[in-house]
Amino acid sequence: MFLTITTTGSTDRPATDLGFLLHKHPDKSQQFSTAHGTAHVFYPEADAERCTAALLLEVDPIALVRRGRGKGRGGAPDSALGQYVNDRPYAASSLLAVALRSVLASAMKGQCAARPELVGRALPLRIEVPVLPARGGAELVRALFEPLGWTVRVCRVRTARARTAWALVVVVR
């Protein structure tokens, strides 16, 4: 599961201020243990003009099964293997939401002790979630983000399973 947060800036208002707001330093990669695996925070790009913070959640399918969240579906002979082979590590879901809350808790509370003046500053943000189950379709995604002032772009991704509609979701403010 992967999420990126990108902002732009200038020499007098550097984009790397995003690191202060997220409480994660752009020059180093960090790892955090979660109940479902390991969350990695890193910056693929970080300079005064553009800064992108990435959250990668590496889901541990064995941990999911051991905690009872990955139980097989039915009594098919291969259901034991089905517990370990599934799409959960590849699609954004509630597991990503839990990782966001645990890794970015201070930022979500709007706290920045090092640079408190940054909290009230409006930033041009772009948030991307590459694969997201969207059972309510693009309309649901828009209904969630557009009332908050975000511009939403949803691109439908075809899958072999017709029951699931996967999407690339980009929200820009």
PDB file of C-alpha atoms in Angstrom:
ATOM      1  CA  MET A   1       0.000   0.000   0.000  1.00  0.00           C
ATOM      2  CA  PHE A   2       1.388   3.348  -1.024  1.00  0.00           C
ATOM      3  CA  LEU A   3       0.422   6.985  -0.479  1.00  0.00           C
ATOM      4  CA  THR A   4       2.289  10.140  -1.473  1.00  0.00           C
ATOM      5  CA  ILE A   5       1.882  13.726  -0.310  1.00  0.00           C
ATOM      6  CA  THR A   6       3.489  16.360  -2.538  1.00  0.00           C
ATOM      7  CA  THR A   7       3.802  20.107  -2.159  1.00  0.00           C
ATOM      8  CA  THR A   8       5.582  22.875  -4.019  1.00  0.00           C
ATOM      9  CA  GLY A   9       7.444  25.870  -2.682  1.00  0.00           C
ATOM     10  CA  SER A  10      10.037  28.543  -3.348  1.00  0.00           C
ATOM     11  CA  THR A  11      13.323  29.661  -1.842  1.00  0.00           C
ATOM     12  CA  ASP A  12      11.550  31.871   0.737  1.00  0.00           C
ATOM     13  CA  ARG A  13       8.908  29.179   1.498  1.00  0.00           C
ATOM     14  CA  PRO A  14      10.686  25.859   0.830  1.00  0.00           C
ATOM     15  CA  ALA A  15       8.629  22.790   0.029  1.00  0.00           C
ATOM     16  CA  THR A  16      10.767  20.823   2.489  1.00  0.00           C
ATOM     17  CA  ASP A  17       8.774  22.498   5.279  1.00  0.00           C
ATOM     18  CA  LEU A  18       6.478  19.522   4.702  1.00  0.00           C
ATOM     19  CA  GLY A  19       8.989  17.503   6.730  1.00  0.00           C
ATOM     20  CA  PHE A  20       8.385  19.732   9.766  1.00  0.00           C
ATOM     21  CA  LEU A  21       4.623  19.363   9.425  1.00  0.00           C
ATOM     22  CA  LEU A  22       4.782  15.586   9.114  1.00  0.00           C
ATOM     23  CA  HIS A  23       7.476  15.296  11.815  1.00  0.00           C
ATOM     24  CA  LYS A  24       9.600  13.205   9.447  1.00  0.00           C
ATOM     25  CA  HIS A  25      12.993  14.417   8.236  1.00  0.00           C
ATOM     26  CA  PRO A  26      13.371  14.483   4.428  1.00  0.00           C
ATOM     27  CA  ASP A  27      16.999  13.316   4.579  1.00  0.00           C
ATOM     28  CA  LYS A  28      16.298   9.973   6.204  1.00  0.00           C
ATOM     29  CA  SER A  29      14.079   6.975   5.772  1.00  0.00           C
ATOM     30  CA  GLN A  30      12.124   5.801   8.803  1.00  0.00           C
ATOM     31  CA  GLN A  31      10.378   2.552   9.702  1.00  0.00           C
ATOM     32  CA  PHE A  32       7.477   2.027  12.090  1.00  0.00           C
ATOM     33  CA  SER A  33       5.963  -1.244  13.284  1.00  0.00           C
ATOM     34  CA  THR A  34       2.211  -1.571  12.932  1.00  0.00           C
ATOM     35  CA  ALA A  35      -0.146  -4.392  13.827  1.00  0.00           C
ATOM     36  CA  HIS A  36      -0.259  -5.380  10.142  1.00  0.00           C
ATOM     37  CA  GLY A  37       3.373  -5.004   9.088  1.00  0.00           C
ATOM     38  CA  THR A  38       5.940  -2.257   8.663  1.00  0.00           C
ATOM     39  CA  ALA A  39       5.284   1.335   7.605  1.00  0.00           C
ATOM     40  CA  HIS A  40       8.117   3.104   5.788  1.00  0.00           C
ATOM     41  CA  VAL A  41       8.264   6.889   5.411  1.00  0.00           C
ATOM     42  CA  PHE A  42      10.704   8.348   2.920  1.00  0.00           C
ATOM     43  CA  TYR A  43      11.081  11.293   0.564  1.00  0.00           C
ATOM     44  CA  PRO A  44      11.658  10.401  -3.113  1.00  0.00           C
ATOM     45  CA  GLU A  45      12.173  14.116  -3.829  1.00  0.00           C
ATOM     46  CA  ALA A  46      12.958  16.938  -1.413  1.00  0.00           C
ATOM     47  CA  ASP A  47      14.166  20.378  -2.417  1.00  0.00           C
ATOM     48  CA  ALA A  48      12.950  23.958  -2.088  1.00  0.00           C
ATOM     49  CA  GLU A  49      10.715  23.770  -5.182  1.00  0.00           C
ATOM     50  CA  ARG A  50       9.081  20.350  -4.690  1.00  0.00           C
ATOM     51  CA  CYS A  51       8.833  17.855  -1.850  1.00  0.00           C
ATOM     52  CA  THR A  52       7.125  14.459  -1.809  1.00  0.00           C
ATOM     53  CA  ALA A  53       6.652  12.355   1.294  1.00  0.00           C
ATOM     54  CA  ALA A  54       5.771   8.705   0.724  1.00  0.00           C
ATOM     55  CA  LEU A  55       4.178   6.221   3.098  1.00  0.00           C
ATOM     56  CA  LEU A  56       4.657   2.607   2.113  1.00  0.00           C
ATOM     57  CA  LEU A  57       2.863   0.008   4.188  1.00  0.00           C
ATOM     58  CA  GLU A  58       4.459  -3.399   3.839  1.00  0.00           C
ATOM     59  CA  VAL A  59       1.658  -5.737   4.920  1.00  0.00           C
ATOM     60  CA  ASP A  60       2.670  -9.005   6.519  1.00  0.00           C
ATOM     61  CA  PRO A  61       0.117 -11.591   5.262  1.00  0.00           C
ATOM     62  CA  ILE A  62       1.260 -14.118   7.856  1.00  0.00           C
ATOM     63  CA  ALA A  63       0.606 -11.635  10.655  1.00  0.00           C
ATOM     64  CA  LEU A  64      -2.882 -11.024   9.215  1.00  0.00           C
ATOM     65  CA  VAL A  65      -3.640 -14.744   9.309  1.00  0.00           C
ATOM     66  CA  ARG A  66      -2.221 -15.204  12.801  1.00  0.00           C
ATOM     67  CA  ARG A  67      -4.368 -12.365  14.104  1.00  0.00           C
ATOM     68  CA  GLY A  68      -7.473 -13.938  12.548  1.00  0.00           C
ATOM     69  CA  ARG A  69      -8.073 -11.222   9.938  1.00  0.00           C
ATOM     70  CA  GLY A  70      -7.155 -13.391   6.965  1.00  0.00           C
ATOM     71  CA  LYS A  71      -9.352 -16.427   7.490  1.00  0.00           C
ATOM     72  CA  GLY A  72     -10.002 -18.540   4.404  1.00  0.00           C
ATOM     73  CA  ARG A  73     -13.321 -18.356   2.593  1.00  0.00           C
ATOM     74  CA  GLY A  74     -15.110 -21.675   2.708  1.00  0.00           C
ATOM     75  CA  GLY A  75     -13.933 -25.251   2.850  1.00  0.00           C
ATOM     76  CA  ALA A  76     -12.162 -25.556  -0.487  1.00  0.00           C
ATOM     77  CA  PRO A  77      -9.038 -27.748  -0.302  1.00  0.00           C
ATOM     78  CA  ASP A  78      -6.810 -24.793  -1.187  1.00  0.00           C
ATOM     79  CA  SER A  79      -8.436 -22.376   1.298  1.00  0.00           C
ATOM     80  CA  ALA A  80      -5.466 -22.699   3.657  1.00  0.00           C
ATOM     81  CA  LEU A  81      -3.198 -21.267   0.959  1.00  0.00           C
ATOM     82  CA  GLY A  82      -5.834 -18.651   0.139  1.00  0.00           C
ATOM     83  CA  GLN A  83      -5.336 -17.206   3.605  1.00  0.00           C
ATOM     84  CA  TYR A  84      -1.828 -16.154   2.616  1.00  0.00           C
ATOM     85  CA  VAL A  85      -2.302 -15.332  -1.065  1.00  0.00           C
ATOM     86  CA  ASN A  86      -4.674 -12.415  -1.498  1.00  0.00           C
ATOM     87  CA  ASP A  87      -4.819  -8.809  -2.685  1.00  0.00           C
ATOM     88  CA  ARG A  88      -4.732  -7.100   0.730  1.00  0.00           C
ATOM     89  CA  PRO A  89      -1.031  -6.131   0.598  1.00  0.00           C
ATOM     90  CA  TYR A  90      -1.546  -4.302  -2.715  1.00  0.00           C
ATOM     91  CA  ALA A  91      -4.675  -2.199  -2.264  1.00  0.00           C
ATOM     92  CA  ALA A  92      -5.201   0.769   0.022  1.00  0.00           C
ATOM     93  CA  SER A  93      -7.673  -0.073   2.715  1.00  0.00           C
ATOM     94  CA  SER A  94      -8.336   0.396   6.388  1.00  0.00           C
ATOM     95  CA  LEU A  95      -4.840  -0.986   7.022  1.00  0.00           C
ATOM     96  CA  LEU A  96      -3.401   2.124   5.353  1.00  0.00           C
ATOM     97  CA  ALA A  97      -5.703   4.341   7.421  1.00  0.00           C
ATOM     98  CA  VAL A  98      -4.425   2.703  10.616  1.00  0.00           C
ATOM     99  CA  ALA A  99      -0.810   3.195   9.489  1.00  0.00           C
ATOM    100  CA  LEU A 100      -1.494   6.857   8.665  1.00  0.00           C
ATOM    101  CA  ARG A 101      -2.945   7.432  12.105  1.00  0.00           C
ATOM    102  CA  SER A 102      -0.070   5.788  13.929  1.00  0.00           C
ATOM    103  CA  VAL A 103       2.782   7.218  11.824  1.00  0.00           C
ATOM    104  CA  LEU A 104       1.431  10.748  11.249  1.00  0.00           C
ATOM    105  CA  ALA A 105      -0.531  11.257  14.501  1.00  0.00           C
ATOM    106  CA  SER A 106       1.120  14.584  15.433  1.00  0.00           C
ATOM    107  CA  ALA A 107       0.624  15.990  11.946  1.00  0.00           C
ATOM    108  CA  MET A 108      -3.028  14.949  11.930  1.00  0.00           C
ATOM    109  CA  LYS A 109      -3.522  16.808  15.231  1.00  0.00           C
ATOM    110  CA  GLY A 110      -2.108  19.965  13.635  1.00  0.00           C
ATOM    111  CA  GLN A 111       0.888  20.187  15.942  1.00  0.00           C
ATOM    112  CA  CYS A 112       4.381  21.369  15.032  1.00  0.00           C
ATOM    113  CA  ALA A 113       6.469  22.370  18.047  1.00  0.00           C
ATOM    114  CA  ALA A 114       9.579  23.129  15.958  1.00  0.00           C
ATOM    115  CA  ARG A 115       7.793  25.511  13.539  1.00  0.00           C
ATOM    116  CA  PRO A 116       4.284  26.364  14.873  1.00  0.00           C
ATOM    117  CA  GLU A 117       3.795  29.090  12.216  1.00  0.00           C
ATOM    118  CA  LEU A 118       3.638  26.385   9.526  1.00  0.00           C
ATOM    119  CA  VAL A 119       0.460  24.852  10.924  1.00  0.00           C
ATOM    120  CA  GLY A 120      -1.760  27.761   9.873  1.00  0.00           C
ATOM    121  CA  ARG A 121      -0.173  28.199   6.431  1.00  0.00           C
ATOM    122  CA  ALA A 122      -2.090  26.962   3.396  1.00  0.00           C
ATOM    123  CA  LEU A 123      -0.034  24.563   1.286  1.00  0.00           C
ATOM    124  CA  PRO A 124      -0.657  23.366  -2.253  1.00  0.00           C
ATOM    125  CA  LEU A 125      -0.977  19.639  -1.647  1.00  0.00           C
ATOM    126  CA  ARG A 126      -1.311  16.690  -3.978  1.00  0.00           C
ATOM    127  CA  ILE A 127      -2.183  13.336  -2.408  1.00  0.00           C
ATOM    128  CA  GLU A 128      -2.036  10.171  -4.485  1.00  0.00           C
ATOM    129  CA  VAL A 129      -3.220   6.684  -3.643  1.00  0.00           C
ATOM    130  CA  PRO A 130      -2.270   4.389  -6.540  1.00  0.00           C
ATOM    131  CA  VAL A 131      -4.742   1.563  -5.900  1.00  0.00           C
ATOM    132  CA  LEU A 132      -7.908   2.022  -3.899  1.00  0.00           C
ATOM    133  CA  PRO A 133     -11.045  -0.101  -3.826  1.00  0.00           C
ATOM    134  CA  ALA A 134     -13.885   2.231  -4.784  1.00  0.00           C
ATOM    135  CA  ARG A 135     -17.145   0.295  -4.468  1.00  0.00           C
ATOM    136  CA  GLY A 136     -19.112   3.524  -4.480  1.00  0.00           C
ATOM    137  CA  GLY A 137     -17.306   4.624  -7.617  1.00  0.00           C
ATOM    138  CA  ALA A 138     -15.847   8.000  -8.447  1.00  0.00           C
ATOM    139  CA  GLU A 139     -19.002   9.691  -7.152  1.00  0.00           C
ATOM    140  CA  LEU A 140     -18.344   8.441  -3.610  1.00  0.00           C
ATOM    141  CA  VAL A 141     -14.705   9.557  -3.704  1.00  0.00           C
ATOM    142  CA  ARG A 142     -15.751  13.006  -4.912  1.00  0.00           C
ATOM    143  CA  ALA A 143     -18.513  13.216  -2.284  1.00  0.00           C
ATOM    144  CA  LEU A 144     -15.911  12.578   0.421  1.00  0.00           C
ATOM    145  CA  PHE A 145     -13.239  15.077  -0.680  1.00  0.00           C
ATOM    146  CA  GLU A 146     -14.829  17.845  -2.759  1.00  0.00           C
ATOM    147  CA  PRO A 147     -16.882  19.347   0.125  1.00  0.00           C
ATOM    148  CA  LEU A 148     -13.537  19.849   1.906  1.00  0.00           C
ATOM    149  CA  GLY A 149     -12.233  21.982  -0.974  1.00  0.00           C
ATOM    150  CA  TRP A 150     -10.213  19.275  -2.765  1.00  0.00           C
ATOM    151  CA  THR A 151     -10.166  18.673  -6.499  1.00  0.00           C
ATOM    152  CA  VAL A 152     -10.479  14.954  -7.171  1.00  0.00           C
ATOM    153  CA  ARG A 153      -9.319  12.905 -10.155  1.00  0.00           C
ATOM    154  CA  VAL A 154     -10.267   9.237 -10.233  1.00  0.00           C
ATOM    155  CA  CYS A 155      -9.050   6.886 -12.954  1.00  0.00           C
ATOM    156  CA  ARG A 156     -10.738   3.500 -13.137  1.00  0.00           C
ATOM    157  CA  VAL A 157      -8.404   0.544 -13.375  1.00  0.00           C
ATOM    158  CA  ARG A 158      -9.756  -2.653 -14.919  1.00  0.00           C
ATOM    159  CA  THR A 159      -9.304  -5.888 -13.040  1.00  0.00           C
ATOM    160  CA  ALA A 160      -9.968  -9.541 -13.738  1.00  0.00           C
ATOM    161  CA  ARG A 161     -12.504  -9.555 -10.912  1.00  0.00           C
ATOM    162  CA  ALA A 162     -15.523  -7.582 -12.084  1.00  0.00           C
ATOM    163  CA  ARG A 163     -16.856  -7.280  -8.511  1.00  0.00           C
ATOM    164  CA  THR A 164     -14.109  -4.858  -7.491  1.00  0.00           C
ATOM    165  CA  ALA A 165     -13.551  -1.439  -9.004  1.00  0.00           C
ATOM    166  CA  TRP A 166      -9.979  -0.317  -8.356  1.00  0.00           C
ATOM    167  CA  ALA A 167      -8.979   3.268  -8.898  1.00  0.00           C
ATOM    168  CA  LEU A 168      -6.069   5.657  -8.881  1.00  0.00           C
ATOM    169  CA  VAL A 169      -7.164   8.551  -6.699  1.00  0.00           C
ATOM    170  CA  VAL A 170      -5.486  11.945  -6.816  1.00  0.00           C
ATOM    171  CA  VAL A 171      -6.710  14.787  -4.629  1.00  0.00           C
ATOM    172  CA  VAL A 172      -5.300  18.273  -5.024  1.00  0.00           C
ATOM    173  CA  ARG A 173      -5.815  21.318  -2.871  1.00  0.00           C
TER     174      ARG A 173
END
